[in-house]
Every structure is written in structure tokens, then in C-alpha cells.
Short mmCIF file of C-alpha atoms and ligand atoms in Angstrom, two decimals:
data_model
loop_
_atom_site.label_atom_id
_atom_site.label_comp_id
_atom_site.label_asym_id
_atom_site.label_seq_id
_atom_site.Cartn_x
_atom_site.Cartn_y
_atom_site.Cartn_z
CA UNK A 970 -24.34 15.15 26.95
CA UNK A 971 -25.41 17.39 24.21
CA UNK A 972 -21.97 18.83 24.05
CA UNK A 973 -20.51 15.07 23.01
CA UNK A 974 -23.47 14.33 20.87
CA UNK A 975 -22.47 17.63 18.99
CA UNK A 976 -19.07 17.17 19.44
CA UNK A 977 -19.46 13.38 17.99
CA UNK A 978 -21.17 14.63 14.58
CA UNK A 979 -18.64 17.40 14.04
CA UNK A 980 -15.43 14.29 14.69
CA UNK A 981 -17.53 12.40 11.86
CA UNK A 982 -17.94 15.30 9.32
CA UNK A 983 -14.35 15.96 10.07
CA UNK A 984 -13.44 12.21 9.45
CA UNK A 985 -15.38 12.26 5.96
CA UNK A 986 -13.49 14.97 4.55
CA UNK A 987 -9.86 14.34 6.51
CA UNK A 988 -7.57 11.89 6.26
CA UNK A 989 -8.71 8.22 6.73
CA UNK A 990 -6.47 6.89 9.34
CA UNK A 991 -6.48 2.94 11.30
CA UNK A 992 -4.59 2.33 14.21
CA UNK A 993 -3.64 -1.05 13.68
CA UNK A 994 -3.01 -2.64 17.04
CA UNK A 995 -1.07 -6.27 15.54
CA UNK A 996 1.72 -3.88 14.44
CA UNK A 997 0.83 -1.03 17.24
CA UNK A 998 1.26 1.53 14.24
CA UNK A 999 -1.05 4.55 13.08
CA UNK A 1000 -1.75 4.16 9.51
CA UNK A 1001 -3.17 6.69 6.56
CA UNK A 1002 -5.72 4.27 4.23
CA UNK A 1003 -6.63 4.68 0.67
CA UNK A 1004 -8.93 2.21 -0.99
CA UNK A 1005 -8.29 1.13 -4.82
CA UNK A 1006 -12.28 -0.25 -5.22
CA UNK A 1007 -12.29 -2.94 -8.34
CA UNK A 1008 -15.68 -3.93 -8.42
CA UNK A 1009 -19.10 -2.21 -8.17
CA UNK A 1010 -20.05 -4.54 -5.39
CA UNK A 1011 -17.36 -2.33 -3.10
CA UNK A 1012 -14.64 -4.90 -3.23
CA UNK A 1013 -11.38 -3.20 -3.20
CA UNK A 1014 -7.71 -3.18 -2.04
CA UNK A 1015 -7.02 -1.28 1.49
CA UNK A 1016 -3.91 0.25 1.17
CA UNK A 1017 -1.77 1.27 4.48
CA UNK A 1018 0.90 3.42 4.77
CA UNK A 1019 3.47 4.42 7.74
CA UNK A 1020 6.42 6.35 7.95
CA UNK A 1021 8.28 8.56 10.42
CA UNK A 1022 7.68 11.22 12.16
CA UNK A 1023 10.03 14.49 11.18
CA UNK A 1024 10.92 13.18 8.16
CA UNK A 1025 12.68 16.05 6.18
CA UNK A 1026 11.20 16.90 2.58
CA UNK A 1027 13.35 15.24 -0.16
CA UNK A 1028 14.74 13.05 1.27
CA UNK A 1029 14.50 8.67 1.69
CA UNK A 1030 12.48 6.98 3.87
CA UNK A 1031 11.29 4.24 4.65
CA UNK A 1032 7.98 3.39 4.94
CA UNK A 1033 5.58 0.22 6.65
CA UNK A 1034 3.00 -1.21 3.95
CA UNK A 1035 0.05 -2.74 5.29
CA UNK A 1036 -2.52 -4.09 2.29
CA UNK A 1037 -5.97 -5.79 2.49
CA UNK A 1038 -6.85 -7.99 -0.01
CA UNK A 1039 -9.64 -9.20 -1.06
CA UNK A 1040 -9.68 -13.32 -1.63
CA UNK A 1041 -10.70 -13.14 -5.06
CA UNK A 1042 -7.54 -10.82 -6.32
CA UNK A 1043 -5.59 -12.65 -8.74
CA UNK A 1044 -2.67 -10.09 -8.70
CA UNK A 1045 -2.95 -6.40 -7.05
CA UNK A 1046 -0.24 -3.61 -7.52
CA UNK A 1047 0.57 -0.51 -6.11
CA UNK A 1048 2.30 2.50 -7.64
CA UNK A 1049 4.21 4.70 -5.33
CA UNK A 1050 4.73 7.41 -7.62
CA UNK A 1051 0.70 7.19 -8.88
CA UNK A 1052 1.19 5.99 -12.31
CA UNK A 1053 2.15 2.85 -13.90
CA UNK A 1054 5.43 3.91 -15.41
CA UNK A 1055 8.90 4.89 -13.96
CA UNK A 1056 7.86 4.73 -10.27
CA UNK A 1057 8.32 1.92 -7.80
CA UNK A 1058 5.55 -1.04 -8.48
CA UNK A 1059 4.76 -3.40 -5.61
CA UNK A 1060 3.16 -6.54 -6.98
CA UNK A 1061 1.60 -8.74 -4.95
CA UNK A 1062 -0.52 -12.09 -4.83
CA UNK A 1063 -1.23 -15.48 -2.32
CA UNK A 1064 1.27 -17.82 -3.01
CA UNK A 1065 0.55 -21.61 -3.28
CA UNK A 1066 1.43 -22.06 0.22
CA UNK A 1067 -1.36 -19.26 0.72
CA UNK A 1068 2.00 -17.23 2.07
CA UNK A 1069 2.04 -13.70 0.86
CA UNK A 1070 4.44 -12.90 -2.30
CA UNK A 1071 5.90 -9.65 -2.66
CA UNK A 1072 7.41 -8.70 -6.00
CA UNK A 1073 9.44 -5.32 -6.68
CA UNK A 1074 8.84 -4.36 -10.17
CA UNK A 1075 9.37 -1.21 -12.73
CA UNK A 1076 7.61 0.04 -16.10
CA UNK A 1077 8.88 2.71 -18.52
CA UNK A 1078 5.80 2.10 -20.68
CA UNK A 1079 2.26 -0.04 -20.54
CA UNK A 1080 3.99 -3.33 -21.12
CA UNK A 1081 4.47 -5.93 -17.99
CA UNK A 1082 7.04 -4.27 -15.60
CA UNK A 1083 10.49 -5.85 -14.93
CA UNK A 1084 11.87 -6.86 -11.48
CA UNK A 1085 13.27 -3.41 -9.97
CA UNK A 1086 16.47 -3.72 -7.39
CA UNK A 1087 16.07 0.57 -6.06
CA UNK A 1088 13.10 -1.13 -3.83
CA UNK A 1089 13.43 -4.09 -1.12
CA UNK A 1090 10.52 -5.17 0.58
CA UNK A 1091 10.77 -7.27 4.12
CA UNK A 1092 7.55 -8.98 4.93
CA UNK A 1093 6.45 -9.32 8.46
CA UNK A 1094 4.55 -11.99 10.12
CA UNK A 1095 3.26 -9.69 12.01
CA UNK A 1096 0.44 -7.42 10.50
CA UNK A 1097 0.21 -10.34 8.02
CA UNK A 1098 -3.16 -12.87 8.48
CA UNK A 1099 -5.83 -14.24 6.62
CA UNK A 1100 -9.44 -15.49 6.98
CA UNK A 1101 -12.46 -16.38 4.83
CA UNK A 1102 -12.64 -13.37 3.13
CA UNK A 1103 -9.24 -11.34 2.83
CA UNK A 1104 -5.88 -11.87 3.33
CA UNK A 1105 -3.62 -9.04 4.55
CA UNK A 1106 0.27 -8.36 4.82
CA UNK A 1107 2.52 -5.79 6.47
CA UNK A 1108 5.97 -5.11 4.52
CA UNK A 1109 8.95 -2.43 5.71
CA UNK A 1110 9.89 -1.17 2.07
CA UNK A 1111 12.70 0.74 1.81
CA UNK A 1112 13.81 2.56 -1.73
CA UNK A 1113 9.70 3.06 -2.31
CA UNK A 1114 9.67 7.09 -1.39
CA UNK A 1115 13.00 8.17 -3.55
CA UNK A 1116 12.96 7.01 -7.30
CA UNK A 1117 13.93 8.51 -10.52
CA UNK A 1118 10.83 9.40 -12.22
CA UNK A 1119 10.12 10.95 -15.31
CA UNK A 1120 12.17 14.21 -14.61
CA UNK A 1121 14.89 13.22 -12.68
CA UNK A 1122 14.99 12.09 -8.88
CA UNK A 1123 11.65 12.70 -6.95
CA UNK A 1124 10.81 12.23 -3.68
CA UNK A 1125 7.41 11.31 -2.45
CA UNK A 1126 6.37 13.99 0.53
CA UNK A 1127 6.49 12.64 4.25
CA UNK A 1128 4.10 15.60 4.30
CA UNK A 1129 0.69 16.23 2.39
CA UNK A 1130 -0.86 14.36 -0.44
CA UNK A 1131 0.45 12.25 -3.09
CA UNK A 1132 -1.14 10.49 -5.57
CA UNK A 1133 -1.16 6.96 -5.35
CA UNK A 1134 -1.89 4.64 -7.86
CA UNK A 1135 -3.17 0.77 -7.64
CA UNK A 1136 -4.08 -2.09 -10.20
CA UNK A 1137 -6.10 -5.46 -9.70
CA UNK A 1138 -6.03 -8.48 -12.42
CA UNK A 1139 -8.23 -11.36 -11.32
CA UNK A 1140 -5.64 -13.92 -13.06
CA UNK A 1141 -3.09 -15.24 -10.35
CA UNK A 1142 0.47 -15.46 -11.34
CA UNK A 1143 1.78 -19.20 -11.20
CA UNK A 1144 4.00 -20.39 -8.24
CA UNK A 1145 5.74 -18.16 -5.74
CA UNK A 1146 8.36 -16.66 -7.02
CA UNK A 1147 8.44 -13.14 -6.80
CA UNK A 1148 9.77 -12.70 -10.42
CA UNK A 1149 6.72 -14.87 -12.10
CA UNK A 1150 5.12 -13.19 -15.07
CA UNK A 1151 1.54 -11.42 -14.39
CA UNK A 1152 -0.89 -10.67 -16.79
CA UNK A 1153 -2.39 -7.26 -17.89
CA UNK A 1154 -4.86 -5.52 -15.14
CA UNK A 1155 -8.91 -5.28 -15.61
CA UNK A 1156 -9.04 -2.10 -13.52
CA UNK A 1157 -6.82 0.77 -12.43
CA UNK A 1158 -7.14 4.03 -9.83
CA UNK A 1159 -5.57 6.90 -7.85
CA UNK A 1160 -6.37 8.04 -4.72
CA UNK A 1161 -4.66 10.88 -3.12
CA UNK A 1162 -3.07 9.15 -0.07
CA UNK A 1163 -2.64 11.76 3.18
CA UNK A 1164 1.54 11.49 4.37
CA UNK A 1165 0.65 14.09 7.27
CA UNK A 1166 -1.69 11.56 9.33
CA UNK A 1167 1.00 8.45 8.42
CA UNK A 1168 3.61 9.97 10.94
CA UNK A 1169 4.73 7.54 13.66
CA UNK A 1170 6.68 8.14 16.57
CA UNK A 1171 7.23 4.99 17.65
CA UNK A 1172 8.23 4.03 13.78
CA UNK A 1173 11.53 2.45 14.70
CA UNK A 1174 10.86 1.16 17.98
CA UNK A 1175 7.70 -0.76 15.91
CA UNK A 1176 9.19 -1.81 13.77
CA UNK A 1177 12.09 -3.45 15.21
CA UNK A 1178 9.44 -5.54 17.54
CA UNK A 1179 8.30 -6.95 14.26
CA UNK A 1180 8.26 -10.85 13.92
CA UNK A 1181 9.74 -11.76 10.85
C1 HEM B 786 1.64 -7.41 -17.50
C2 HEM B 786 1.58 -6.32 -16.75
C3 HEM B 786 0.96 -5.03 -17.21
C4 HEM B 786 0.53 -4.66 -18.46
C5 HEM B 786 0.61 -5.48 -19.76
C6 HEM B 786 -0.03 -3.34 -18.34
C7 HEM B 786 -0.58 -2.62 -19.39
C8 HEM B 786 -1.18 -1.39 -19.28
C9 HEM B 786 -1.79 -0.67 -20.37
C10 HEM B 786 -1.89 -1.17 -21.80
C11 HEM B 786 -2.25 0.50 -19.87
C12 HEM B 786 -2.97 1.58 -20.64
C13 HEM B 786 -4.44 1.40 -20.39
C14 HEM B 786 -5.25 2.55 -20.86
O1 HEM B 786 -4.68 3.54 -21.36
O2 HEM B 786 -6.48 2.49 -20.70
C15 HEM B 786 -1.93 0.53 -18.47
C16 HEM B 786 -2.23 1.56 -17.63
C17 HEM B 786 -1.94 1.59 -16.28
N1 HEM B 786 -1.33 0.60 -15.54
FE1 HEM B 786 -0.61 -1.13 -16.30
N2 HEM B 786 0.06 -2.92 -17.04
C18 HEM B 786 0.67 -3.93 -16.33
C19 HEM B 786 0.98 -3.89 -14.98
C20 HEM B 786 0.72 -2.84 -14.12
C21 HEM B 786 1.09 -2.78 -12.73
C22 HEM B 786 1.85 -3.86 -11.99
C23 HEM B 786 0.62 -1.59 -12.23
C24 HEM B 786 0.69 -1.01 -10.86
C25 HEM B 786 1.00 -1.55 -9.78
C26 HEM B 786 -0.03 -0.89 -13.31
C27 HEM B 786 -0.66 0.33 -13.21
C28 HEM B 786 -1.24 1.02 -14.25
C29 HEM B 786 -1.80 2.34 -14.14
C30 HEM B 786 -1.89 3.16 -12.85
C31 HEM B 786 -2.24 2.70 -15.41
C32 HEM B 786 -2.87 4.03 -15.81
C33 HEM B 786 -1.97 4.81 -16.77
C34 HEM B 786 -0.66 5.19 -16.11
O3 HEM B 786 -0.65 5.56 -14.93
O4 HEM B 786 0.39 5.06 -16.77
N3 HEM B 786 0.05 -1.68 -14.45
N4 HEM B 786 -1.27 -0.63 -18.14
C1 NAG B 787 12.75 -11.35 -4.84
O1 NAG B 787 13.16 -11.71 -3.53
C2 NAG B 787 14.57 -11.68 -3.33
C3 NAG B 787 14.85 -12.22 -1.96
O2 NAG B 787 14.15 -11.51 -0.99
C4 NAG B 787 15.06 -10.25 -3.53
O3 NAG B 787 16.46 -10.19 -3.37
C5 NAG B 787 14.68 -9.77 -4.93
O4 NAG B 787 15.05 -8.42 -5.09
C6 NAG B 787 13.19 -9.93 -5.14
N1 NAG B 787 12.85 -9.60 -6.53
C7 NAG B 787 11.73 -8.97 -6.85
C8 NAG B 787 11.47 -8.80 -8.30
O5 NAG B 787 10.94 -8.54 -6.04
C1 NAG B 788 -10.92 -10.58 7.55
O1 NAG B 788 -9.58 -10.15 7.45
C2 NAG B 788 -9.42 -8.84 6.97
C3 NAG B 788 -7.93 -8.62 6.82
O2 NAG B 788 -7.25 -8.81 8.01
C4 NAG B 788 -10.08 -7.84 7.91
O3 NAG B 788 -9.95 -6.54 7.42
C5 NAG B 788 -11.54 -8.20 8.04
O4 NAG B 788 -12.14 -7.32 8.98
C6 NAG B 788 -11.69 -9.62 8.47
N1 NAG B 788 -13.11 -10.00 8.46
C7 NAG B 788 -13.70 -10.55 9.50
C8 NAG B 788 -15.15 -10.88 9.31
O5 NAG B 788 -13.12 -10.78 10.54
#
């Protein structure tokens, strides 16, 4: 008894300085979080990632996106290579139809990003819901973890760290087409998003249950 008690307060230090992980059981898939907070209230974006297990180092793969959204989000983004410019941007927003959009985009400098072809994104019904308060959606992306970045091709690790970067604009984009103009963000972040704990086994086998 005093052994779990002990045992329970070391798993919860552990969990504060480890990876944050979710086992999401909609999509039956083990997740690594980050959070992108906006507002001082503690509204933020939950940001989900999955991927393979034994993915090699430098190479592509793909990788399962699950986001939370706050209702109030306008626009969100998220930078796979942790900065605004010449990395893979996923844009996102609640269509009029309150349907998720999904929009692929690319920066090379602080001006609004054009549409970006390297990346596709297939959005899932499942892992994708809404209530009251958030909406959420879960995307396959593939052409997110290989881009060519500032000096030449890089490869985000299946393994260990990487810096992540999101942005939130409380001005929605009109209509829902995935190529609609957005306006400039209020707030930006990083977080340092853990690959290690994203592994999945069962990646394929998941995913290929998926509804679409
Ligand atoms: C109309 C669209 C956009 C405009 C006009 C815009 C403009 C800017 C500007 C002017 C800065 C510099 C701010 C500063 O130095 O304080 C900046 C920084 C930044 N933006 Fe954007 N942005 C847009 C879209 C996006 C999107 C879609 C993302 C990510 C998903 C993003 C992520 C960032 C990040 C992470 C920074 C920090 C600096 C850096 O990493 O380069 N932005 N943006
Ligand atoms: C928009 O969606 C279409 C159809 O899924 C896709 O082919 C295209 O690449 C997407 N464009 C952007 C900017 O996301
Ligand atoms: C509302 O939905 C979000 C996204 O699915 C979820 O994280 C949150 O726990 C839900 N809130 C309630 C009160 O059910």
C-alpha cells in the first residue's frame, strides 16, 4: 500500500518532467502532446503526434495529427520544422459547415504562406468531433517529416525532440476552401515535442481502420 502510494508520486514526478503522452482510444493510437497556450486564461491548441515504430533516422514518414482546438480559434497553424519559414505549415480552421479544413501551406519569409504540394493531409472522421467547447481533428499527413529547409533537405527525428512551432489568429478565414487567405497571427510558440514516446506499433494497422 505504501509501496503504490510511493510508487504513484514517483510515476507523477516522472510524468512532469517526461514526455506528455494520451492514449487516444477513438483512433486506438498512443500520442506525444505539446500545447501552443494563446491566452493567459490557459486556452491553447493540443497538438498530437504519431508515427511508427522503428522508423530509421533521415528518412520520410508519415505521421497521424491529432489537434484540439479551442472554439474561439479563428485560424491555428502548426510548423513542423518549428519556425514559420521554409518548413511544412498546417493551417487549419471550422469550416462553415462546422467540418474541419485542412490547408497545406509554405513561407520563405513573414508574409502569408502559399499553398505547399511536398505535404498531403487526409482527414479522418475518426479522431475528429466537436462539442461546446473545442473541436478536434485527426489527419494522416504524409510529406510533413522530410522538407527542404533552410540548408538543404532535413528530416525531422522519429527519435528525440524537435522543436515544434504553432500560431493562433482569432480572425476566421472565409468559406472552406483550403486555399482561402488568412490573416496575420496574434500569438506564436515552440514547444519541444518528444518523437521517442510517439512510436506506434500498431501505426499501420490503425490507421488503415480509420473512417474516412
Ligand atoms: C498571413 C499569414 C501570416 C503572416 C502575415 C505572418 C507574419 C509574421 C510576422 C510579421 C512574423 C514576425 C513577428 C515577429 O518577429 O515578432 C511572424 C513570425 C512567426 N510566424 Fe507568421 N505569419 C503568417 C502565418 C503564419 C503561419 C501559418 C504560421 C505557422 C503555422 C506562422 C508561424 C510563425 C512563427 C513560428 C513565427 C516566429 C518567427 C519564425 O519562426 O520565423 N505564421 N509571422
Ligand atoms: C486542398 O485540398 C486538395 C484536395 O484534397 C488538395 O489536393 C490540395 O493540395 C489542398 N491544398 C492545400 C493548400 O492544402
Ligand atoms: C470537448 O472536446 C474536446 C475535444 O475533443 C475534449 O478534449 C474535451 O475534453 C471535451 N470537453 C468535455 C467537457 O467533454
Amino acid at each position: 500500500m505504501i509501496w503504490t502510494l510511493w510508487f504513484g508520486l514517483f510515476a507523477a514526478l516522472l510524468g512532469s518532467v517526461a514526455a506528455d503522452t494520451y492514449y487516444d482510444s477513438d483512433t486506438g493510437l498512443t500520442f506525444s502532446q505539446g500545447f501552443g497556450l494563446y491566452k493567459v486564461d490557459g486556452r491553447g491548441v493540443t497538438v498530437r503526434i504519431a508515427i511508427p515504430t522503428g522508423v530509421e533516422a533521415n528518412t520520410a514518414y508519415d505521421a497521424v495529427v491529432q489537434v484540439v482546438v479551442p472554439s474561439d480559434v479563428g485560424w491555428a497553424g502548426l510548423a513542423w520544422g518549428g519556425s514559420m519559414t521554409k518548413n511544412p505549415l498546417l493551417v487549419f480552421w471550422r469550416g462553415s459547415n462546422n467540418s474541419p479544413v485542412l490547408s497545406s501551406r509554405w513561407s520563405t519569409g513573414h508574409t502569408a504562406p502559399t499553398s505547399y504540394t511536398g505535404a498531403q493531409y487526409t482527414l479522418y472522421k475518426t479522431g475528429t468531433k466537436s462539442n461546446s467547447t473545442h473541436w478536434q481533428f485527426t489527419a494522416l499527413c504524409s510529406g510533413c517529416t522530410a522538407f527542404n529547409g533552410d540548408s538543404g533537405l532535413r528530416y525531422i527525428s522519429p527519435r528525440g525532440g524537435n522543436r515544434l512551432a504553432f500560431a493562433y489568429s482569432p480572425t476566421k478565414p472565409s468559406g472552406n476552401s483550403n486555399t482561402s487567405s488568412i490573416t496575420v497571427h496574434e500569438v506564436h510558440g515552440y514547444w519541444n515535442h518528444d518523437f521517442t514516446s510517439a512510436a506506434n506499433s500498431n501505426f499501420v494497422a490503425a490507421v488503415e481502420k480509420f473512417q474516412k
